[in-house]
mmCIF file of C-alpha atoms in Angstrom:
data_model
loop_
_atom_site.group_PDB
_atom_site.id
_atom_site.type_symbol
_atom_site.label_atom_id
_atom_site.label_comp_id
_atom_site.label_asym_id
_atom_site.label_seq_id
_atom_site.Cartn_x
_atom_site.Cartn_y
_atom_site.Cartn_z
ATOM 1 C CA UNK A 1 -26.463 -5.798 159.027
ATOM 2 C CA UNK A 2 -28.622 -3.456 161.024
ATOM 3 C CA UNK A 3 -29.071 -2.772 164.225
ATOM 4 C CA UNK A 4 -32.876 -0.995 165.397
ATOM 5 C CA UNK A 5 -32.531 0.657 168.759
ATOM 6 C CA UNK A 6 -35.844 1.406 170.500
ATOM 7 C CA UNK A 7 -34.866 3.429 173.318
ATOM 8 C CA UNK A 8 -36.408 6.972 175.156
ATOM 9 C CA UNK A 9 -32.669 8.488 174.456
ATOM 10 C CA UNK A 10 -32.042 8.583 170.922
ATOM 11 C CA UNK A 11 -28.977 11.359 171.694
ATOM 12 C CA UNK A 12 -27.314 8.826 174.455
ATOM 13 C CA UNK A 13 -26.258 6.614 171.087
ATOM 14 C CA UNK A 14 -24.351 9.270 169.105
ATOM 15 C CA UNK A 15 -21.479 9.453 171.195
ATOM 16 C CA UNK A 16 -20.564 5.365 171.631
ATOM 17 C CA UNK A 17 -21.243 5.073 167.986
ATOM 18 C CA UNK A 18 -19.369 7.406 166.497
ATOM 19 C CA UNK A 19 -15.933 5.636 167.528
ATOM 20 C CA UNK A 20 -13.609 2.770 166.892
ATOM 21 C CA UNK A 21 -15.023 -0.258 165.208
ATOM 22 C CA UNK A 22 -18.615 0.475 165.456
ATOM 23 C CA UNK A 23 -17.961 3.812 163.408
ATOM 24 C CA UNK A 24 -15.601 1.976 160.907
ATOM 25 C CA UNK A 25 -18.228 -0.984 160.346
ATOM 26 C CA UNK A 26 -20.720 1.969 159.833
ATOM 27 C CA UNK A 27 -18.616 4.400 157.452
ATOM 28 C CA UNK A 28 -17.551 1.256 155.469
ATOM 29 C CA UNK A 29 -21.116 0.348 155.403
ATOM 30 C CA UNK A 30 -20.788 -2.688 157.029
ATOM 31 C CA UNK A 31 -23.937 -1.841 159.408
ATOM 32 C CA UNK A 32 -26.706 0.739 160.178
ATOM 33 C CA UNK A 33 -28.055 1.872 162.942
ATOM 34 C CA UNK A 34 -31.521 3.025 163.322
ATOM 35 C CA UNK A 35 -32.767 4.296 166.898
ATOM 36 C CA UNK A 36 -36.396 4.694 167.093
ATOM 37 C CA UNK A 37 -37.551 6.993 169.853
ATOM 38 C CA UNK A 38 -40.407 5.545 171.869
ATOM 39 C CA UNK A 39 -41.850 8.699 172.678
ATOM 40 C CA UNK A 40 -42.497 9.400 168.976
ATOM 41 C CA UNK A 41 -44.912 6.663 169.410
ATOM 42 C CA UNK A 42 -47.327 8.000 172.012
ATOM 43 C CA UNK A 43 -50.610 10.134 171.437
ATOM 44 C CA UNK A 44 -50.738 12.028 175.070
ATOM 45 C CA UNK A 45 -49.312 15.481 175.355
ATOM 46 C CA UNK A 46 -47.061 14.480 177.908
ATOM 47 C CA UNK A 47 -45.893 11.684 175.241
ATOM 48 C CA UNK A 48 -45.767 9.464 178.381
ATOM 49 C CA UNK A 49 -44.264 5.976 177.966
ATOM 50 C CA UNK A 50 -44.462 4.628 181.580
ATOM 51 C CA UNK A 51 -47.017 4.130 184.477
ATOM 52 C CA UNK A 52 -47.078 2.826 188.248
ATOM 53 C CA UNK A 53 -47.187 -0.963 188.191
ATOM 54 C CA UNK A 54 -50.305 -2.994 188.943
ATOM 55 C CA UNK A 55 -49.976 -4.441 192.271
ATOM 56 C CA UNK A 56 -48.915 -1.250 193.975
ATOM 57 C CA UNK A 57 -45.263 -1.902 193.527
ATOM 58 C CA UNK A 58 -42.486 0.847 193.474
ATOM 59 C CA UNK A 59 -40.882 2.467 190.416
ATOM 60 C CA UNK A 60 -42.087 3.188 187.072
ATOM 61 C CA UNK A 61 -42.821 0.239 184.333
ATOM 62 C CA UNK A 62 -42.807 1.513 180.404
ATOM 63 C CA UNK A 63 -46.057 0.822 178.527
ATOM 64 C CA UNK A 64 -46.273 -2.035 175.986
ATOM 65 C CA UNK A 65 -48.637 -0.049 173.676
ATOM 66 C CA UNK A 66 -45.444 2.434 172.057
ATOM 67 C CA UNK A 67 -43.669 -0.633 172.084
ATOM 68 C CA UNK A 68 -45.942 -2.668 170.264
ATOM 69 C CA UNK A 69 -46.009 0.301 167.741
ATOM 70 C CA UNK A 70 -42.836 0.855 167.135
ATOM 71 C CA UNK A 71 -42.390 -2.568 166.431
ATOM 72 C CA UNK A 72 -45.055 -2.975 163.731
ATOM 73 C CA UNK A 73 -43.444 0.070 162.220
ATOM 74 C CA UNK A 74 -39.466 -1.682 162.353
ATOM 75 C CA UNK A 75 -41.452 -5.273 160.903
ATOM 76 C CA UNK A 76 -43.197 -3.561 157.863
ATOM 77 C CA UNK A 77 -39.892 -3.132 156.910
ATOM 78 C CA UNK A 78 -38.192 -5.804 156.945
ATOM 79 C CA UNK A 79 -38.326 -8.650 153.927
ATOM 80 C CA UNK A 80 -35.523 -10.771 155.272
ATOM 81 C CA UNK A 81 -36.344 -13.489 157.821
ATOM 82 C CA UNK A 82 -33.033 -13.230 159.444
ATOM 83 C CA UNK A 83 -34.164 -10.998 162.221
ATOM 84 C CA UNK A 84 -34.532 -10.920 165.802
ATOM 85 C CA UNK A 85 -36.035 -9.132 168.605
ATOM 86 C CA UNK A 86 -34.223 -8.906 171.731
ATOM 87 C CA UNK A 87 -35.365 -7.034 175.170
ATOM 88 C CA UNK A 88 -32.601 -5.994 177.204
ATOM 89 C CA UNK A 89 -33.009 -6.401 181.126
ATOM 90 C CA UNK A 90 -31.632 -7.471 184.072
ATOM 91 C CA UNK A 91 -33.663 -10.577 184.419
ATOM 92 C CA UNK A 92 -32.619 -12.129 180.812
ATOM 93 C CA UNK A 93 -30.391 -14.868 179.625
ATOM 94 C CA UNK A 94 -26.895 -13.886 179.992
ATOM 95 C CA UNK A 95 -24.854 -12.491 177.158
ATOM 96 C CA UNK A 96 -21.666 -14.339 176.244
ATOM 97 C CA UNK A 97 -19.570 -14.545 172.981
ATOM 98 C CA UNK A 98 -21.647 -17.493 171.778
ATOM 99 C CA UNK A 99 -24.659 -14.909 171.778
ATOM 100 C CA UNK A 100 -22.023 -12.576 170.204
ATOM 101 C CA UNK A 101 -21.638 -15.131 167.309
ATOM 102 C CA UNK A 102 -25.381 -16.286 166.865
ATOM 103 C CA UNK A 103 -26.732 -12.288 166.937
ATOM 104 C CA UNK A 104 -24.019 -11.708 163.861
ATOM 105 C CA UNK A 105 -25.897 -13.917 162.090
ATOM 106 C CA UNK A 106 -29.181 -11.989 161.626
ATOM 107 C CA UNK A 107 -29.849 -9.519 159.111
ATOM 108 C CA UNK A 108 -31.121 -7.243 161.676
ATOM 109 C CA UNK A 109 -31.340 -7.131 165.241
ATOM 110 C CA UNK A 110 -34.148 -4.911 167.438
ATOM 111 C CA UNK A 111 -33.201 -3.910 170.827
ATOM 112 C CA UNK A 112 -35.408 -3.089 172.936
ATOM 113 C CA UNK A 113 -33.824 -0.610 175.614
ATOM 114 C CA UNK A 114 -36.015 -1.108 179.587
ATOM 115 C CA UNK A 115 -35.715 1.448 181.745
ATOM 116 C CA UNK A 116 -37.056 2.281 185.097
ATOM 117 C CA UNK A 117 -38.317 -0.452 186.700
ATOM 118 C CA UNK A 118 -38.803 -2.522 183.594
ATOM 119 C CA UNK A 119 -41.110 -3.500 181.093
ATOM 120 C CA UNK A 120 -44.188 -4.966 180.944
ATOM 121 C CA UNK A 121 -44.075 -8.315 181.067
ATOM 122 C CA UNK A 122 -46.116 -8.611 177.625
ATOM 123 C CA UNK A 123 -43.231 -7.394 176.127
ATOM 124 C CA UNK A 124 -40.877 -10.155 176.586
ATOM 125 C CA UNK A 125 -44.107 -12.850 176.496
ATOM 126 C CA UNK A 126 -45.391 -12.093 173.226
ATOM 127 C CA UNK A 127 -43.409 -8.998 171.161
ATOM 128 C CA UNK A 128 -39.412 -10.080 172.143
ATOM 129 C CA UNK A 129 -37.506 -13.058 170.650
ATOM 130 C CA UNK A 130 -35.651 -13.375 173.991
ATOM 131 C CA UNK A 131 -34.452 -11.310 177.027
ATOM 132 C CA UNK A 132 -30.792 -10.389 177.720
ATOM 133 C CA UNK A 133 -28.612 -9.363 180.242
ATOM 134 C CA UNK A 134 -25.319 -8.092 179.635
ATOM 135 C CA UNK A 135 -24.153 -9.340 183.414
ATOM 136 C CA UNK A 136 -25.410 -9.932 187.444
ATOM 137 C CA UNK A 137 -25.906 -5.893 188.073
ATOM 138 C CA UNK A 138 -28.640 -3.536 187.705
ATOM 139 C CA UNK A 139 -28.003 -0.673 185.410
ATOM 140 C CA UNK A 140 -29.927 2.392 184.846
ATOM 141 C CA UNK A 141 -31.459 1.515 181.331
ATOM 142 C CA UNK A 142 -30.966 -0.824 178.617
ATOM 143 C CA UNK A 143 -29.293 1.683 176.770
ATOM 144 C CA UNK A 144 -25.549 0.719 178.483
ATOM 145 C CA UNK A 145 -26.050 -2.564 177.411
ATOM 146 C CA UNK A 146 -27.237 -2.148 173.978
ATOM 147 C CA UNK A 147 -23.654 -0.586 173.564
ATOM 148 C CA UNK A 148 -22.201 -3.145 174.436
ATOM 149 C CA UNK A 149 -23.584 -5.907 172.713
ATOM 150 C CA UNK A 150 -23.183 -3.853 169.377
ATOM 151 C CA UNK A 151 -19.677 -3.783 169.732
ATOM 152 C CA UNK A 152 -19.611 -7.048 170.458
ATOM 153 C CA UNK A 153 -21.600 -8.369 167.781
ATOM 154 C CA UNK A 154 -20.127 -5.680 165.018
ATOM 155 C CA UNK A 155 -16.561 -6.675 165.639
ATOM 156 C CA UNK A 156 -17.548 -10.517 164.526
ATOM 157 C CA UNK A 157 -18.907 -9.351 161.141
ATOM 158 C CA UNK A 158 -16.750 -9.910 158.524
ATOM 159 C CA UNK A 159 -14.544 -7.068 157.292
ATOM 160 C CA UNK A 160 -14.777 -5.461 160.389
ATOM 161 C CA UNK A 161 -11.820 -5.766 161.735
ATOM 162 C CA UNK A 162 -9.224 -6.074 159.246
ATOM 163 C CA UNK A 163 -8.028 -9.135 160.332
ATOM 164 C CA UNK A 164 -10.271 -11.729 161.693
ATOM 165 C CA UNK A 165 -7.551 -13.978 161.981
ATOM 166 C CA UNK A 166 -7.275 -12.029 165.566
ATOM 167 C CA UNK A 167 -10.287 -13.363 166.818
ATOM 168 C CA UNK A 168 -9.446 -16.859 166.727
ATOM 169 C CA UNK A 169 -7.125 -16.859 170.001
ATOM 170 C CA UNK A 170 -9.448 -14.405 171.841
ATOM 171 C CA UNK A 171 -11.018 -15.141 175.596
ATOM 172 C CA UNK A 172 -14.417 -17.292 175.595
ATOM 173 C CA UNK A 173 -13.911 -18.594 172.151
ATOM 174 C CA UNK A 174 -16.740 -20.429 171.478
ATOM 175 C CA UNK A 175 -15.768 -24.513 170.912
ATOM 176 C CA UNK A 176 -17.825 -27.796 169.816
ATOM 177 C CA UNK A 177 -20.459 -29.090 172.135
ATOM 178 C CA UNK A 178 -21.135 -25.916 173.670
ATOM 179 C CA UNK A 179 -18.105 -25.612 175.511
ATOM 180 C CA UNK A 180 -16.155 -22.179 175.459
ATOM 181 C CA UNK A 181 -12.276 -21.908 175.815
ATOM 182 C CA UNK A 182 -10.181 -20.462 178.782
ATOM 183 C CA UNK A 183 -8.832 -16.826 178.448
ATOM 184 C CA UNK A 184 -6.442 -15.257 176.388
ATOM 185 C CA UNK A 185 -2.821 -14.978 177.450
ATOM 186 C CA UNK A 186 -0.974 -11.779 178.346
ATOM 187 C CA UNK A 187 0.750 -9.806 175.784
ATOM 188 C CA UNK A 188 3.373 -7.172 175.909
ATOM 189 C CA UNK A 189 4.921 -4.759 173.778
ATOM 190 C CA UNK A 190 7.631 -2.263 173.694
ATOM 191 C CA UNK A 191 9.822 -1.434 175.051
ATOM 192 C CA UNK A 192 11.059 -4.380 176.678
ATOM 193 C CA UNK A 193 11.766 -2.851 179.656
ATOM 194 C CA UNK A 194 9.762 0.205 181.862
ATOM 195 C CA UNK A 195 10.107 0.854 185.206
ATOM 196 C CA UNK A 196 12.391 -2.237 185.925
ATOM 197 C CA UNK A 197 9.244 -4.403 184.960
ATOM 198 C CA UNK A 198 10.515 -6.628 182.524
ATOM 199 C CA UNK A 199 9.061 -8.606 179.823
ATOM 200 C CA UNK A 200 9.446 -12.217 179.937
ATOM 201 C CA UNK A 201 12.281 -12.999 178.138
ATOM 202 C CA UNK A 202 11.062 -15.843 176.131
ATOM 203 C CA UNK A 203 8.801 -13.787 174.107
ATOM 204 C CA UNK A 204 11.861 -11.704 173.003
ATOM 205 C CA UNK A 205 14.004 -15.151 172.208
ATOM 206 C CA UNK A 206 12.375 -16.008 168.908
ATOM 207 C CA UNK A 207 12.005 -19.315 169.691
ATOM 208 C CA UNK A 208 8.725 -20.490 168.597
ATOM 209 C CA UNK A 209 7.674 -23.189 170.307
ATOM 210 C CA UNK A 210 8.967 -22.139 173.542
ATOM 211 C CA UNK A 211 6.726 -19.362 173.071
ATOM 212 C CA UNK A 212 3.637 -21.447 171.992
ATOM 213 C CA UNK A 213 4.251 -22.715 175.211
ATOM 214 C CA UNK A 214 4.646 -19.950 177.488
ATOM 215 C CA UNK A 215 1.573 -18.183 176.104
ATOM 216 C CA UNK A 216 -0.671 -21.572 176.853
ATOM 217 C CA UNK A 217 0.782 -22.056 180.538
ATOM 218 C CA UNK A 218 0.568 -18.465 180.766
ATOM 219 C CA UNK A 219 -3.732 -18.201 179.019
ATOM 220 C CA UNK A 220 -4.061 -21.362 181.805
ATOM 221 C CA UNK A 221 -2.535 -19.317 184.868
ATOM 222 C CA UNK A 222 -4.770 -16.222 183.891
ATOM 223 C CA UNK A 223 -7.891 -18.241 183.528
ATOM 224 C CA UNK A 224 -7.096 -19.814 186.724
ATOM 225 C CA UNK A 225 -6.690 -16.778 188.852
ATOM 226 C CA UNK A 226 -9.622 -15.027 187.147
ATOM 227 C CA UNK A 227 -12.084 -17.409 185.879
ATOM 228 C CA UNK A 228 -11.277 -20.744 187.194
ATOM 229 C CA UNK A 229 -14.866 -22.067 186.194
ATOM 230 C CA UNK A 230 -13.681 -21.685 182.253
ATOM 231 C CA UNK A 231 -11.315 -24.379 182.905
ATOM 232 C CA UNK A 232 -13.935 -27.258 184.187
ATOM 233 C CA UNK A 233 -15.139 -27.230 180.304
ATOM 234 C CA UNK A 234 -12.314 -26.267 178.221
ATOM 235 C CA UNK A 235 -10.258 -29.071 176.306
ATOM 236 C CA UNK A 236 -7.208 -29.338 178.343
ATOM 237 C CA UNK A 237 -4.137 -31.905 177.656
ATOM 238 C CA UNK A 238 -2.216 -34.015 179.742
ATOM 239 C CA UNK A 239 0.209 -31.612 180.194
ATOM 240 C CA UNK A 240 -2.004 -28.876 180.969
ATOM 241 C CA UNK A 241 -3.732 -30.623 183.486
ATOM 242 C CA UNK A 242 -0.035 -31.760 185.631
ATOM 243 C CA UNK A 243 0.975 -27.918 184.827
ATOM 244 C CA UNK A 244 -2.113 -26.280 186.379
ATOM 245 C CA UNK A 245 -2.055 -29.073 189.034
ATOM 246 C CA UNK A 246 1.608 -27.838 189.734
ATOM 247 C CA UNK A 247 0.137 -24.314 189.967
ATOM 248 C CA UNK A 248 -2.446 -24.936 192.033
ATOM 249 C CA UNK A 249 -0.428 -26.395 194.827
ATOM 250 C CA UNK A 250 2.003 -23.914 194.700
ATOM 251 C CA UNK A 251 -0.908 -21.385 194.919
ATOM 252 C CA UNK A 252 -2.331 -23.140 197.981
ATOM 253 C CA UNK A 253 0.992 -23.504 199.563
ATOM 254 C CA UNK A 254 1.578 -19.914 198.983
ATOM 255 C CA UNK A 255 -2.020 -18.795 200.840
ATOM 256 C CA UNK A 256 -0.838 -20.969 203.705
ATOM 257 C CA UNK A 257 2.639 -19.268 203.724
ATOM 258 C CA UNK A 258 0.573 -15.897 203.863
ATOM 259 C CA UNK A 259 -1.883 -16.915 207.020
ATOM 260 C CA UNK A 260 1.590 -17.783 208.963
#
């Protein structure tokens, strides 16, 4: 698989790249990564790739004509029809691990890194596939996010990891119908014991269904606490529902025990 980067820092990629999976996936030759500098793709002397925005707005807005170029140049390339074009910003679809899973399918993936106060428009009407945001914030460039949605992507190709086994019981595991599952459940490790903060003891007891079961209540509590929203769409037993209904009202009685 490869991954095109168009982007005004070329440099700001060769220090998140160069570690962990994404440099594993690379040195194993699972992936490449091209970034394409957008300035190399201007005529001025001042190789200028923004201007004030029409309308008398504030901020800067990068030009769609080195876009549009460096574009051409990436799609001369490319034979395979498994590609995609994707404009990072903070005013695209949200990325989740179902976007994770669907990017991993391409043969290669464009990003397109915004900056300042965006792109023009055109961009995203008539040269991107689709516009994403890697969350509700503002950062400074699209180059934080394309990070992130490497990793994300890389560590679903297979071979990556070693052992995709792991990524079966992971948080916002994708599920039928569109629905995505709750979080993951704690872990611990050794030692046992640090601190006087103890690990629960049934994980140490070898029993295996008692741990099944501690990890599930446990993946519910979490999801609860953190993301209770998960748990309006993931498949949930009978005896998860009576157990988080259990939690919930001791929860609630506990708030009320706080305000006395």
């Amino acid at each position: 698989m490869v991954f095109h980067v168009i982007t005004i820092f070329p440099q700001f990629f060769e220090g998140p790249f160069d570690y962990g999976v994404v440099a594993r996936a690379k040195s194993n030759g699972l992936i490449g990564i091209e970034t394409h500098d957008l300035r190399d793709h201007t005529f001025d002397r001042h190789r200028t790739v923004d201007d004030r925005p029409f309308g008398g707005d504030e901020g800067m807005v990068l030009k769609i004509e080195p876009v549009f170029l460096v574009l051409k140049k990436i799609r001369e390339s490319q034979r395979d029809k498994r590609v995609r074009t994707v404009l990072l910003s903070a005013q695209g679809k949200r990325f989740d691990q179902s976007m994770a899973l669907r990017f991993a399918g391409y043969k290669e993936v464009t990003f397109i890194c915004g900056r300042y106060e965006g792109v023009d428009e055109r961009v995203a009407e008539h040269l991107a596939d689709e516009e994403v945001s890697v969350g509700d914030f503002v950062l400074s460039g699209g180059e934080w996010a394309c990070g992130i949605v490497v990793d994300a992507v890389t560590r679903l190709l297979p071979g990556a990891l070693g052992n995709e086994a792991s990524t079966q019981q992971e948080s916002f595991r994708p599920l039928d119908g569109g629905r995505v599952d709750i979080l993951d459940c704690p872990h611990y490790t050794r030692p046992a014991e640090f601190e006087g903060w103890k690990t629960p003891e049934v994980l140490l007891s070898g029993n295996h269904e008692q741990i099944r079961r501690w990890r599930r209540r446990a993946a519910l509590k979490k999801t609860w606490r953190n993301r209770p929203e998960l748990l309006g769409t993931a498949p949930l037993s009978r005896s998860d529902r009576e157990w988080l209904a259990a939690l919930q009202q001791q929860d609630a009685g506990a708030e009320v025990h706080h305000d006395q």
